[in-house]
C-alpha positions as a Markdown table, in Angstrom:
| # | Residue | x | y | z |
|---|---|---|---|---|
| 1 | Met | 168.2 | 163.1 | 60.5 |
| 2 | Asp | 167.4 | 166.8 | 60.1 |
| 3 | Gly | 166.9 | 169.2 | 63.0 |
| 4 | Arg | 163.1 | 168.9 | 63.0 |
| 5 | Ala | 163.2 | 165.1 | 63.1 |
| 6 | Trp | 165.7 | 165.2 | 65.9 |
| 7 | Gly | 163.6 | 167.6 | 67.8 |
| 8 | Val | 160.5 | 165.4 | 67.5 |
| 9 | Leu | 162.5 | 162.3 | 68.5 |
| 10 | Leu | 163.9 | 164.2 | 71.5 |
| 11 | Val | 160.4 | 164.9 | 72.8 |
| 12 | Leu | 159.2 | 161.4 | 72.3 |
| 13 | Cys | 162.3 | 160.0 | 74.0 |
| 14 | Gly | 161.6 | 162.3 | 76.9 |
| 15 | Ala | 158.1 | 160.7 | 77.2 |
| 16 | Ile | 159.3 | 157.1 | 77.1 |
| 17 | Phe | 162.1 | 158.2 | 79.6 |
| 18 | Leu | 159.3 | 159.5 | 81.8 |
| 19 | Glu | 157.5 | 156.2 | 81.6 |
| 20 | Gly | 160.6 | 154.2 | 82.5 |
| 21 | Ile | 161.7 | 156.4 | 85.4 |
| 22 | Asp | 158.1 | 156.4 | 86.8 |
| 23 | Val | 158.0 | 152.6 | 86.9 |
| 24 | Ala | 161.6 | 152.2 | 88.2 |
| 25 | Met | 161.2 | 154.7 | 91.0 |
| 26 | Leu | 158.0 | 153.0 | 92.2 |
| 27 | Asn | 159.8 | 149.6 | 92.1 |
| 28 | Val | 162.4 | 150.6 | 94.7 |
| 29 | Ala | 159.9 | 152.5 | 96.9 |
| 30 | Leu | 157.5 | 149.5 | 97.3 |
| 31 | Pro | 158.8 | 148.4 | 100.7 |
| 32 | Ser | 158.5 | 152.0 | 102.1 |
| 33 | Ile | 155.0 | 152.2 | 100.7 |
| 34 | Arg | 154.1 | 148.9 | 102.3 |
| 35 | Glu | 155.4 | 150.0 | 105.7 |
| 36 | Asp | 153.7 | 153.4 | 105.6 |
| 37 | Leu | 150.3 | 152.3 | 104.3 |
| 38 | Gly | 150.3 | 148.8 | 105.9 |
| 39 | Leu | 149.8 | 146.9 | 102.7 |
| 40 | Ser | 149.9 | 143.1 | 102.3 |
| 41 | Thr | 152.1 | 141.4 | 99.7 |
| 42 | Gly | 149.1 | 140.9 | 97.5 |
| 43 | Met | 148.0 | 144.5 | 97.7 |
| 44 | Leu | 151.5 | 145.7 | 97.2 |
| 45 | Gln | 151.7 | 143.7 | 94.0 |
| 46 | Trp | 148.5 | 145.4 | 92.8 |
| 47 | Val | 150.2 | 148.8 | 93.2 |
| 48 | Met | 152.4 | 147.7 | 90.4 |
| 49 | Ser | 149.8 | 145.6 | 88.5 |
| 50 | Ala | 147.2 | 148.3 | 88.5 |
| 51 | Tyr | 149.5 | 150.5 | 86.4 |
| 52 | Val | 150.4 | 147.7 | 84.0 |
| 53 | Leu | 146.8 | 146.6 | 83.7 |
| 54 | Gly | 145.6 | 150.0 | 82.8 |
| 55 | Tyr | 148.5 | 150.4 | 80.5 |
| 56 | Gly | 148.1 | 147.0 | 78.8 |
| 57 | Gly | 144.3 | 146.8 | 78.9 |
| 58 | Phe | 143.7 | 150.1 | 77.1 |
| 59 | Met | 146.8 | 150.1 | 74.9 |
| 60 | Leu | 144.9 | 148.8 | 71.8 |
| 61 | Leu | 142.3 | 151.4 | 72.2 |
| 62 | Gly | 145.0 | 154.0 | 72.6 |
| 63 | Gly | 146.7 | 152.9 | 69.4 |
| 64 | Arg | 143.5 | 153.0 | 67.5 |
| 65 | Ala | 142.7 | 156.5 | 68.9 |
| 66 | Ala | 146.0 | 157.8 | 67.7 |
| 67 | Asp | 145.2 | 156.6 | 64.2 |
| 68 | Leu | 141.7 | 158.0 | 64.3 |
| 69 | Phe | 142.0 | 161.3 | 66.2 |
| 70 | Gly | 145.6 | 162.4 | 65.5 |
| 71 | Arg | 148.8 | 161.2 | 67.1 |
| 72 | Arg | 150.0 | 164.6 | 68.4 |
| 73 | Arg | 146.6 | 165.4 | 69.8 |
| 74 | Met | 146.3 | 162.1 | 71.7 |
| 75 | Phe | 149.9 | 162.4 | 72.9 |
| 76 | Val | 149.5 | 165.8 | 74.4 |
| 77 | Leu | 146.0 | 165.2 | 75.9 |
| 78 | Trp | 147.0 | 162.0 | 77.7 |
| 79 | Leu | 150.3 | 163.4 | 78.9 |
| 80 | Val | 148.3 | 165.9 | 80.8 |
| 81 | Val | 146.2 | 163.1 | 82.4 |
| 82 | Phe | 149.4 | 161.2 | 83.3 |
| 83 | Leu | 150.8 | 164.4 | 85.0 |
| 84 | Leu | 147.6 | 164.9 | 87.1 |
| 85 | Phe | 147.2 | 161.4 | 88.3 |
| 86 | Ser | 150.9 | 160.9 | 89.1 |
| 87 | Gly | 150.5 | 163.8 | 91.4 |
| 88 | Leu | 147.4 | 162.3 | 93.0 |
| 89 | Gly | 149.2 | 159.1 | 93.7 |
| 90 | Gly | 151.5 | 161.0 | 95.9 |
| 91 | Leu | 148.6 | 162.2 | 98.0 |
| 92 | Ala | 147.2 | 158.7 | 98.6 |
| 93 | Thr | 146.5 | 157.8 | 102.3 |
| 94 | Glu | 145.0 | 154.4 | 101.7 |
| 95 | Gly | 146.1 | 151.4 | 99.5 |
| 96 | Trp | 142.9 | 151.6 | 97.3 |
| 97 | Met | 143.6 | 155.3 | 96.6 |
| 98 | Leu | 147.1 | 154.6 | 95.4 |
| 99 | Ile | 146.0 | 151.6 | 93.3 |
| 100 | Thr | 143.2 | 153.7 | 91.7 |
| 101 | Ala | 145.7 | 156.5 | 90.8 |
| 102 | Arg | 148.1 | 154.0 | 89.4 |
| 103 | Phe | 145.4 | 152.5 | 87.2 |
| 104 | Val | 144.4 | 155.8 | 85.7 |
| 105 | Thr | 148.1 | 156.7 | 85.2 |
| 106 | Gly | 148.5 | 153.5 | 83.3 |
| 107 | Val | 145.5 | 154.2 | 81.2 |
| 108 | Ala | 147.0 | 157.6 | 80.3 |
| 109 | Ala | 150.3 | 155.9 | 79.4 |
| 110 | Ala | 148.2 | 153.5 | 77.2 |
| 111 | Phe | 147.0 | 156.3 | 75.0 |
| 112 | Met | 150.3 | 158.4 | 75.2 |
| 113 | Thr | 152.8 | 155.7 | 74.4 |
| 114 | Pro | 151.5 | 154.2 | 71.1 |
| 115 | Ala | 150.8 | 157.7 | 69.9 |
| 116 | Gly | 154.5 | 158.6 | 70.5 |
| 117 | Leu | 155.7 | 155.4 | 68.9 |
| 118 | Ser | 153.6 | 155.8 | 65.8 |
| 119 | Ile | 154.8 | 159.4 | 65.4 |
| 120 | Ile | 158.3 | 157.9 | 65.1 |
| 121 | Thr | 157.4 | 155.1 | 62.7 |
| 122 | Thr | 155.5 | 157.6 | 60.5 |
| 123 | Ser | 158.2 | 160.3 | 60.7 |
| 124 | Phe | 161.1 | 158.1 | 59.6 |
| 125 | Glu | 160.9 | 155.9 | 56.5 |
| 126 | Glu | 161.2 | 152.2 | 57.1 |
| 127 | Gly | 164.8 | 151.0 | 57.0 |
| 128 | Pro | 168.1 | 152.1 | 58.6 |
| 129 | Arg | 166.8 | 155.6 | 59.6 |
| 130 | Arg | 163.7 | 154.3 | 61.4 |
| 131 | Asn | 165.7 | 151.4 | 63.0 |
| 132 | Lys | 168.2 | 153.9 | 64.4 |
| 133 | Ala | 165.4 | 156.1 | 65.7 |
| 134 | Leu | 163.7 | 153.1 | 67.4 |
| 135 | Leu | 166.9 | 151.9 | 68.9 |
| 136 | Val | 167.7 | 155.3 | 70.3 |
| 137 | Tyr | 164.1 | 155.4 | 71.6 |
| 138 | Ser | 164.4 | 152.0 | 73.3 |
| 139 | Gly | 167.8 | 153.0 | 74.8 |
| 140 | Thr | 166.2 | 156.1 | 76.3 |
| 141 | Ala | 163.5 | 153.9 | 77.9 |
| 142 | Ala | 166.3 | 151.8 | 79.4 |
| 143 | Gly | 168.0 | 155.0 | 80.6 |
| 144 | Gly | 164.8 | 156.1 | 82.3 |
| 145 | Phe | 164.7 | 152.8 | 84.2 |
| 146 | Ser | 168.3 | 152.8 | 85.3 |
| 147 | Ile | 168.2 | 156.5 | 86.4 |
| 148 | Gly | 164.9 | 155.9 | 88.0 |
| 149 | Leu | 166.4 | 153.2 | 90.2 |
| 150 | Val | 168.8 | 155.7 | 91.8 |
| 151 | Val | 166.5 | 158.7 | 91.8 |
| 152 | Gly | 163.8 | 156.5 | 93.3 |
| 153 | Gly | 166.1 | 155.3 | 96.0 |
| 154 | Leu | 167.1 | 158.9 | 96.9 |
| 155 | Leu | 163.5 | 160.2 | 96.9 |
| 156 | Ala | 162.1 | 157.2 | 98.8 |
| 157 | Ala | 164.8 | 157.7 | 101.5 |
| 158 | Val | 163.3 | 161.1 | 102.1 |
| 159 | Asp | 159.6 | 160.3 | 101.6 |
| 160 | Trp | 158.1 | 157.7 | 99.1 |
| 161 | Arg | 155.5 | 160.3 | 98.0 |
| 162 | Trp | 158.2 | 162.2 | 96.1 |
| 163 | Val | 158.4 | 159.2 | 93.8 |
| 164 | Phe | 155.0 | 160.3 | 92.5 |
| 165 | Phe | 155.6 | 164.1 | 92.7 |
| 166 | Ala | 158.9 | 164.1 | 90.7 |
| 167 | Pro | 157.3 | 162.8 | 87.4 |
| 168 | Val | 154.9 | 165.8 | 87.6 |
| 169 | Ala | 157.8 | 168.2 | 87.1 |
| 170 | Leu | 159.3 | 166.2 | 84.3 |
| 171 | Ser | 155.8 | 165.8 | 82.6 |
| 172 | Leu | 155.4 | 169.6 | 82.6 |
| 173 | Val | 158.8 | 170.0 | 80.8 |
| 174 | Ile | 157.9 | 167.4 | 78.2 |
| 175 | Leu | 154.4 | 168.9 | 77.7 |
| 176 | Val | 155.8 | 172.3 | 76.9 |
| 177 | Ala | 158.4 | 170.7 | 74.5 |
| 178 | Ala | 155.7 | 168.6 | 72.8 |
| 179 | Val | 153.4 | 171.6 | 72.1 |
| 180 | Thr | 156.4 | 173.5 | 70.8 |
| 181 | Leu | 158.3 | 170.9 | 68.7 |
| 182 | Ile | 155.8 | 168.3 | 67.5 |
| 183 | Pro | 154.1 | 169.9 | 64.4 |
| 184 | Ala | 150.3 | 169.9 | 64.2 |
| 185 | Ser | 148.8 | 168.0 | 61.3 |
| 186 | Pro | 145.4 | 167.8 | 59.6 |
| 187 | Arg | 142.7 | 165.9 | 61.4 |
| 188 | Pro | 142.7 | 162.3 | 60.1 |
| 189 | Asp | 139.8 | 161.3 | 57.8 |
| 190 | Arg | 137.6 | 159.2 | 60.0 |
| 191 | Glu | 134.9 | 158.5 | 57.5 |
| 192 | Gly | 133.8 | 154.9 | 57.9 |
| 193 | Arg | 136.3 | 154.4 | 60.8 |
| 194 | Gly | 134.9 | 154.3 | 64.4 |
| 195 | Val | 136.1 | 153.4 | 67.8 |
| 196 | Asp | 135.6 | 149.8 | 68.7 |
| 197 | Leu | 134.4 | 150.2 | 72.3 |
| 198 | Ala | 133.0 | 146.6 | 72.5 |
| 199 | Gly | 136.4 | 145.2 | 71.6 |
| 200 | Ala | 138.2 | 147.5 | 74.1 |
| 201 | Val | 135.9 | 146.5 | 76.9 |
| 202 | Ser | 136.0 | 142.8 | 76.2 |
| 203 | Val | 139.8 | 142.6 | 75.9 |
| 204 | Thr | 140.4 | 144.8 | 79.0 |
| 205 | Ala | 138.0 | 142.6 | 81.1 |
| 206 | Ala | 139.7 | 139.5 | 79.8 |
| 207 | Ile | 143.2 | 140.8 | 80.9 |
| 208 | Leu | 141.9 | 141.8 | 84.3 |
| 209 | Leu | 140.3 | 138.5 | 85.0 |
| 210 | Leu | 143.3 | 136.5 | 83.8 |
| 211 | Val | 145.7 | 138.4 | 86.1 |
| 212 | Leu | 143.3 | 138.2 | 89.0 |
| 213 | Gly | 143.0 | 134.4 | 88.5 |
| 214 | Val | 146.7 | 134.0 | 88.6 |
| 215 | Glu | 147.3 | 136.3 | 91.5 |
| 216 | Arg | 144.6 | 134.7 | 93.7 |
| 217 | Ala | 145.5 | 131.1 | 92.7 |
| 218 | Ser | 147.5 | 130.4 | 95.8 |
| 219 | His | 144.9 | 131.3 | 98.4 |
| 220 | Val | 141.5 | 130.6 | 96.8 |
| 221 | Pro | 139.8 | 127.2 | 95.9 |
| 222 | Val | 141.0 | 125.7 | 92.7 |
| 223 | Ala | 137.5 | 125.8 | 91.3 |
| 224 | Leu | 137.2 | 129.5 | 91.7 |
| 225 | Thr | 140.6 | 130.0 | 90.0 |
| 226 | Ala | 139.4 | 127.8 | 87.1 |
| 227 | Val | 136.1 | 129.8 | 86.8 |
| 228 | Thr | 138.0 | 133.1 | 86.8 |
| 229 | Ile | 140.5 | 132.0 | 84.1 |
| 230 | Gly | 137.7 | 130.3 | 82.1 |
| 231 | Ala | 135.7 | 133.6 | 82.1 |
| 232 | Ser | 138.8 | 135.4 | 80.9 |
| 233 | Leu | 139.4 | 133.0 | 78.0 |
| 234 | Ala | 135.7 | 133.3 | 77.1 |
| 235 | Leu | 136.1 | 137.1 | 76.9 |
| 236 | Phe | 139.1 | 136.7 | 74.7 |
| 237 | Leu | 136.9 | 134.6 | 72.4 |
| 238 | Val | 134.2 | 137.4 | 72.5 |
| 239 | Phe | 136.9 | 139.9 | 71.6 |
| 240 | Ala | 138.0 | 137.8 | 68.6 |
| 241 | Ala | 134.3 | 137.5 | 67.5 |
| 242 | Val | 133.8 | 141.2 | 67.9 |
| 243 | Glu | 136.9 | 142.1 | 65.9 |
| 244 | Arg | 135.9 | 139.7 | 63.1 |
| 245 | Arg | 132.5 | 141.3 | 62.6 |
| 246 | Ala | 133.2 | 145.0 | 63.5 |
| 247 | Ala | 133.1 | 147.5 | 60.7 |
| 248 | Ser | 136.0 | 149.3 | 62.3 |
| 249 | Pro | 137.7 | 146.7 | 64.5 |
| 250 | Leu | 140.1 | 147.6 | 67.3 |
| 251 | Val | 142.6 | 145.3 | 65.7 |
| 252 | Arg | 142.2 | 144.3 | 62.1 |
| 253 | Leu | 142.7 | 140.5 | 62.3 |
| 254 | Gly | 144.7 | 140.6 | 59.0 |
| 255 | Leu | 147.5 | 142.1 | 60.9 |
| 256 | Leu | 147.9 | 138.9 | 62.7 |
| 257 | Arg | 148.8 | 137.0 | 59.5 |
| 258 | Asp | 152.3 | 138.3 | 59.7 |
| 259 | Gly | 154.4 | 135.7 | 61.5 |
| 260 | Gly | 157.1 | 138.1 | 62.5 |
| 261 | Leu | 154.6 | 140.5 | 64.1 |
| 262 | Val | 153.0 | 137.6 | 66.0 |
| 263 | Arg | 156.3 | 136.2 | 67.2 |
| 264 | Ala | 157.5 | 139.7 | 68.3 |
| 265 | Asn | 154.4 | 140.2 | 70.4 |
| 266 | Leu | 154.4 | 136.7 | 72.0 |
| 267 | Ala | 158.2 | 136.9 | 72.7 |
| 268 | Gly | 157.7 | 140.5 | 74.1 |
| 269 | Met | 155.0 | 139.3 | 76.4 |
| 270 | Leu | 157.0 | 136.5 | 77.8 |
| 271 | Phe | 160.2 | 138.6 | 78.0 |
| 272 | Ala | 158.3 | 141.3 | 80.0 |
| 273 | Ala | 156.8 | 138.7 | 82.3 |
| 274 | Gly | 160.3 | 137.5 | 83.3 |
| 275 | Phe | 161.9 | 140.9 | 83.5 |
| 276 | Phe | 159.2 | 142.5 | 85.7 |
| 277 | Gly | 158.8 | 139.4 | 87.8 |
| 278 | Phe | 162.5 | 139.2 | 88.5 |
| 279 | Gln | 162.7 | 142.8 | 89.5 |
| 280 | Phe | 159.9 | 142.4 | 92.0 |
| 281 | Val | 161.5 | 139.4 | 93.6 |
| 282 | Ala | 164.9 | 141.0 | 93.6 |
| 283 | Val | 163.7 | 144.1 | 95.4 |
| 284 | Leu | 161.9 | 142.1 | 98.1 |
| 285 | Tyr | 164.9 | 139.9 | 98.6 |
| 286 | Leu | 167.3 | 142.8 | 99.0 |
| 287 | Gln | 165.2 | 145.0 | 101.2 |
| 288 | Glu | 163.0 | 142.7 | 103.2 |
| 289 | Leu | 165.3 | 139.7 | 103.7 |
| 290 | Arg | 168.7 | 141.4 | 103.5 |
| 291 | Gly | 167.6 | 144.7 | 105.1 |
| 292 | Trp | 169.2 | 146.8 | 102.4 |
| 293 | Ser | 168.0 | 150.4 | 102.1 |
| 294 | Thr | 166.2 | 151.7 | 99.1 |
| 295 | Leu | 169.3 | 153.6 | 98.0 |
| 296 | Gln | 171.5 | 150.5 | 98.4 |
| 297 | Thr | 169.0 | 148.5 | 96.3 |
| 298 | Ser | 168.9 | 151.2 | 93.7 |
| 299 | Phe | 172.7 | 151.2 | 93.2 |
| 300 | Ala | 172.7 | 147.4 | 93.2 |
| 301 | Leu | 170.2 | 147.2 | 90.4 |
| 302 | Ile | 171.5 | 150.1 | 88.3 |
| 303 | Val | 173.9 | 147.9 | 86.5 |
| 304 | Ile | 170.8 | 146.5 | 84.5 |
| 305 | Gly | 170.7 | 150.0 | 83.0 |
| 306 | Val | 173.8 | 149.2 | 80.9 |
| 307 | Asp | 171.3 | 148.7 | 78.1 |
| 308 | Ala | 170.8 | 152.4 | 77.9 |
| 309 | Ala | 174.3 | 152.7 | 76.4 |
| 310 | Leu | 174.3 | 149.4 | 74.5 |
| 311 | Ser | 170.9 | 149.8 | 72.7 |
| 312 | Pro | 171.9 | 152.7 | 70.4 |
| 313 | Thr | 175.5 | 151.6 | 70.0 |
| 314 | Leu | 176.1 | 147.9 | 70.0 |
| 315 | Thr | 172.6 | 146.6 | 69.0 |
| 316 | Pro | 172.4 | 148.4 | 65.6 |
| 317 | Arg | 175.7 | 146.9 | 64.6 |
| 318 | Leu | 174.6 | 143.4 | 65.6 |
| 319 | Val | 171.2 | 143.9 | 63.8 |
| 320 | Ala | 173.0 | 145.0 | 60.7 |
| 321 | Arg | 175.3 | 141.9 | 60.7 |
| 322 | Phe | 173.1 | 139.2 | 62.0 |
| 323 | Gly | 169.5 | 140.4 | 61.5 |
| 324 | Asn | 166.7 | 141.1 | 64.0 |
| 325 | Ala | 165.7 | 137.5 | 64.7 |
| 326 | Arg | 169.2 | 136.3 | 65.7 |
| 327 | Val | 169.8 | 139.3 | 67.9 |
| 328 | Ile | 166.4 | 138.8 | 69.6 |
| 329 | Phe | 167.1 | 135.1 | 70.1 |
| 330 | Gly | 170.5 | 135.8 | 71.6 |
| 331 | Gly | 169.0 | 138.4 | 74.0 |
| 332 | Leu | 166.4 | 136.0 | 75.2 |
| 333 | Leu | 168.9 | 133.2 | 75.8 |
| 334 | Leu | 171.0 | 135.7 | 77.8 |
| 335 | Ala | 167.9 | 136.6 | 79.9 |
| 336 | Ala | 167.4 | 132.9 | 80.7 |
| 337 | Leu | 171.1 | 132.7 | 81.7 |
| 338 | Ala | 170.7 | 135.7 | 83.9 |
| 339 | Tyr | 167.8 | 134.2 | 85.8 |
| 340 | Ala | 169.4 | 130.8 | 86.1 |
| 341 | Leu | 172.5 | 132.4 | 87.6 |
| 342 | Phe | 170.3 | 134.0 | 90.3 |
| 343 | Leu | 168.4 | 130.8 | 91.2 |
| 344 | Pro | 170.8 | 129.6 | 94.0 |
| 345 | Val | 170.6 | 133.0 | 95.7 |
| 346 | Gly | 171.6 | 132.7 | 99.4 |
| 347 | Ala | 170.7 | 134.5 | 102.6 |
| 348 | Asp | 174.2 | 136.1 | 102.7 |
| 349 | Trp | 175.1 | 136.6 | 99.0 |
| 350 | Thr | 177.6 | 139.3 | 98.4 |
| 351 | Tyr | 177.0 | 141.8 | 95.6 |
| 352 | Pro | 179.8 | 140.3 | 93.4 |
| 353 | Ala | 177.8 | 137.0 | 93.5 |
| 354 | Met | 174.7 | 138.9 | 92.2 |
| 355 | Phe | 176.6 | 141.0 | 89.7 |
| 356 | Pro | 176.8 | 138.4 | 86.8 |
| 357 | Ser | 173.0 | 138.0 | 86.7 |
| 358 | Leu | 172.4 | 141.7 | 86.7 |
| 359 | Ile | 174.9 | 142.7 | 84.0 |
| 360 | Val | 173.9 | 139.8 | 81.8 |
| 361 | Leu | 170.2 | 140.9 | 82.2 |
| 362 | Gly | 171.1 | 144.4 | 81.1 |
| 363 | Leu | 172.8 | 143.0 | 78.0 |
| 364 | Ala | 169.8 | 140.8 | 77.3 |
| 365 | Phe | 167.4 | 143.8 | 77.5 |
| 366 | Ser | 169.5 | 145.8 | 75.0 |
| 367 | Leu | 169.5 | 142.9 | 72.5 |
| 368 | Ala | 165.8 | 142.1 | 72.8 |
| 369 | Tyr | 163.8 | 145.2 | 73.4 |
| 370 | Gly | 164.7 | 147.4 | 70.5 |
| 371 | Pro | 164.7 | 144.7 | 67.8 |
| 372 | Leu | 161.3 | 143.5 | 69.0 |
| 373 | Thr | 160.0 | 147.0 | 68.5 |
| 374 | Ile | 161.4 | 147.1 | 65.0 |
| 375 | Val | 159.9 | 143.7 | 64.0 |
| 376 | Ala | 156.5 | 144.5 | 65.4 |
| 377 | Thr | 156.1 | 147.7 | 63.4 |
| 378 | Glu | 157.9 | 147.0 | 60.1 |
| 379 | Gly | 155.8 | 146.4 | 57.0 |
| 380 | Val | 152.7 | 147.8 | 58.6 |
| 381 | Ala | 150.7 | 150.5 | 56.8 |
| 382 | Glu | 151.1 | 154.1 | 58.1 |
| 383 | Glu | 147.3 | 154.2 | 58.8 |
| 384 | Glu | 147.8 | 151.3 | 61.3 |
| 385 | Gln | 151.0 | 152.1 | 62.9 |
| 386 | Gly | 149.2 | 153.2 | 66.1 |
| 387 | Val | 147.5 | 149.9 | 66.3 |
| 388 | Ala | 150.8 | 148.0 | 65.7 |
| 389 | Gly | 152.5 | 150.0 | 68.5 |
| 390 | Gly | 149.4 | 149.3 | 70.7 |
| 391 | Leu | 149.7 | 145.6 | 70.1 |
| 392 | Leu | 153.3 | 145.5 | 71.0 |
| 393 | Tyr | 153.0 | 147.5 | 74.2 |
| 394 | Thr | 149.8 | 145.6 | 75.1 |
| 395 | Ser | 152.0 | 142.4 | 74.9 |
| 396 | Phe | 154.7 | 144.0 | 77.1 |
| 397 | Gln | 152.3 | 145.2 | 79.7 |
| 398 | Phe | 150.1 | 142.1 | 79.7 |
| 399 | Gly | 153.3 | 140.1 | 80.2 |
| 400 | Ala | 154.4 | 142.4 | 83.0 |
| 401 | Ala | 151.1 | 142.0 | 84.8 |
| 402 | Leu | 151.2 | 138.2 | 84.4 |
| 403 | Gly | 154.8 | 138.0 | 85.5 |
| 404 | Leu | 154.1 | 140.1 | 88.7 |
| 405 | Ser | 151.0 | 138.0 | 89.4 |
| 406 | Ala | 152.8 | 134.7 | 88.9 |
| 407 | Val | 155.8 | 135.4 | 91.0 |
| 408 | Thr | 153.6 | 136.7 | 93.8 |
| 409 | Ala | 151.4 | 133.6 | 93.7 |
| 410 | Val | 154.4 | 131.3 | 93.7 |
| 411 | Asn | 156.2 | 133.3 | 96.4 |
| 412 | Val | 153.1 | 133.2 | 98.7 |
| 413 | Ala | 152.5 | 129.5 | 98.1 |
| 414 | Ala | 156.2 | 128.5 | 98.7 |
| 415 | Thr | 156.7 | 130.6 | 101.8 |
| 416 | Asp | 156.0 | 128.5 | 104.9 |
| 417 | Gly | 156.4 | 130.8 | 107.8 |
| 418 | Thr | 158.1 | 134.2 | 108.5 |
| 419 | Ser | 161.6 | 133.0 | 109.2 |
| 420 | Pro | 164.5 | 134.2 | 106.9 |
| 421 | Ala | 164.8 | 130.6 | 105.7 |
| 422 | Ala | 161.1 | 130.4 | 104.8 |
| 423 | Gln | 161.3 | 133.8 | 103.0 |
| 424 | Leu | 164.4 | 132.6 | 101.0 |
| 425 | Asp | 162.5 | 129.4 | 100.0 |
| 426 | Gly | 159.7 | 131.6 | 98.6 |
| 427 | Tyr | 162.0 | 133.8 | 96.7 |
| 428 | Arg | 163.9 | 130.9 | 95.1 |
| 429 | Ala | 160.6 | 129.3 | 94.0 |
| 430 | Ala | 159.4 | 132.5 | 92.6 |
| 431 | Leu | 162.6 | 133.0 | 90.6 |
| 432 | Val | 161.7 | 129.9 | 88.5 |
| 433 | Val | 158.9 | 131.9 | 86.9 |
| 434 | Pro | 161.2 | 134.4 | 85.1 |
| 435 | Leu | 163.5 | 131.6 | 83.9 |
| 436 | Ala | 160.6 | 129.6 | 82.5 |
| 437 | Ala | 159.2 | 132.8 | 80.8 |
| 438 | Ala | 162.6 | 133.6 | 79.2 |
| 439 | Leu | 163.0 | 130.0 | 77.9 |
| 440 | Met | 159.5 | 130.0 | 76.4 |
| 441 | Ala | 160.2 | 133.4 | 74.7 |
| 442 | Ala | 163.4 | 132.0 | 73.2 |
| 443 | Val | 161.5 | 129.0 | 71.8 |
| 444 | Val | 158.9 | 131.3 | 70.2 |
| 445 | Ser | 161.6 | 133.5 | 68.7 |
| 446 | Ala | 163.5 | 130.5 | 67.4 |
| 447 | Phe | 160.8 | 130.1 | 64.7 |
| 448 | Gly | 162.0 | 133.4 | 63.2 |
| 449 | Leu | 165.5 | 132.0 | 62.6 |
| 450 | Arg | 164.4 | 130.2 | 59.5 |
| 451 | Gly | 164.1 | 133.3 | 57.4 |
| 452 | Arg | 166.9 | 134.5 | 55.1 |
| 453 | Ser | 169.6 | 136.3 | 57.1 |
| 454 | Gly | 167.7 | 135.7 | 60.2 |
| 455 | Thr | 165.4 | 138.7 | 60.1 |
| 456 | Ala | 162.1 | 138.1 | 61.8 |
| 457 | Gly | 160.1 | 140.7 | 60.0 |
| 458 | Gly | 158.2 | 138.4 | 57.6 |
| 459 | Pro | 156.4 | 139.7 | 54.5 |
| 460 | Pro | 154.7 | 143.1 | 54.5 |
| 461 | Val | 151.2 | 143.0 | 55.9 |
| 462 | Ala | 148.5 | 143.2 | 53.3 |
| 463 | Ser | 145.9 | 145.8 | 54.2 |
| 464 | Gly | 142.2 | 145.5 | 53.9 |
| 465 | Ala | 141.6 | 149.1 | 54.9 |
| 466 | Pro | 140.3 | 151.5 | 52.2 |
| 467 | Gly | 143.0 | 153.5 | 50.6 |
| 468 | Val | 145.9 | 151.4 | 51.9 |
| 469 | Pro | 148.3 | 149.9 | 49.4 |
| 470 | Ala | 148.3 | 146.1 | 49.2 |
| 471 | Asp | 151.9 | 146.0 | 50.2 |
| 472 | Gly | 151.1 | 147.6 | 53.5 |
| 473 | Val | 153.4 | 150.6 | 53.0 |
| 474 | Gly | 151.8 | 154.1 | 53.0 |
| 475 | Ala | 152.6 | 156.4 | 50.1 |
| 476 | Gly | 154.1 | 159.9 | 50.2 |
| 477 | Asp | 156.2 | 161.6 | 52.8 |
| 478 | Arg | 155.9 | 160.5 | 56.4 |
| 479 | Val | 155.0 | 163.3 | 58.7 |
| 480 | Pro | 153.8 | 163.3 | 62.3 |
| 481 | Ser | 150.1 | 163.1 | 62.9 |
């Protein structure tokens, strides 16, 4: 890669690092936030879910906006919004204020992240160069998470509000670098291409209702849960109908004819559900049952960050030898193994007893995350790379929201009392959710093993958009937009 390409990749890696460190720091600060603001378990879960709902709910619109209004423009604009509302979260004095700030921060990330990913996929030609860039990108995201665990523990030990103020400083550095290094490009031709607001509203409402139904399932009547989830499914049907008829759909349904893309999104959703759900339960177990400090918890979980080193080193070699599908399948099986090893967790487990689960989970993440990103964007026309990235990150965030909601619901339902034994029973029951999610993801990905050499990419996606080649590959040099 030339110097300019490396410069662009460095800025975008900085942004995904910011997103990773932001989520990780908040993760370990949750018990401190609960104590200071007096939040219930359900409201504490919404501090996390508000972000992932805003992120996942608006991701498709964010990806479409990047394609329509310019990738660089959307990246810089929404990085500014991310910066502002991260700072406002640190000023919150009530739970609803914090949840609102996290939701808007998630919306900002929903526009910023697919813009950044599509800059990479349109800057590097499809093949080994793009794969290398994407694996470095995913490794940086993992690095943000692992470093965030430690930094979050250090900051929360002083005051949990610094967990929100620290990303502001990092955002400013990335903003200056983005304006300097990412080249401007001509405004995209939007003739005949509009923003599908009806599709964005319907799919966001559907996601919100579905997660709400799962989160409230343990303490509301079954009929109300059924109505809530039924309304969500109805809105998903409305979304599909809108997309079928819209002149400029949020998601061109032809994209979903690619089996590899669909498998990558479904597996990504389930993988994220297990990964985020497990983190949530592990943090509560270590801090609220075992009484570990935020810093002790940070250092305990940092081993998961081994994927930061493995993603750009080991994973490319495995992909080159075995293909994306086999590597993804292996990663998902390892995730299931990691969760299964943690199921018999005890009230007095030593760290060596926990270590196998955590190290295997880090390896699993390194094998699954990057290759899923490759499969979900390969063969897609340049004009739709923002949408493809938006689809993938919607799946990740949708899965994260569902995983958090599901483990919370199971934990609340299975906890009978306030004694340590009752808490432990709740954690053990909740840990079944990540295991089930990982196993379902492995089953989905197994269908991709039938292809030659085990790659899960499937055929190129034929495009129905004007001016897009039928093979789904844009012509000419790839430059950032």
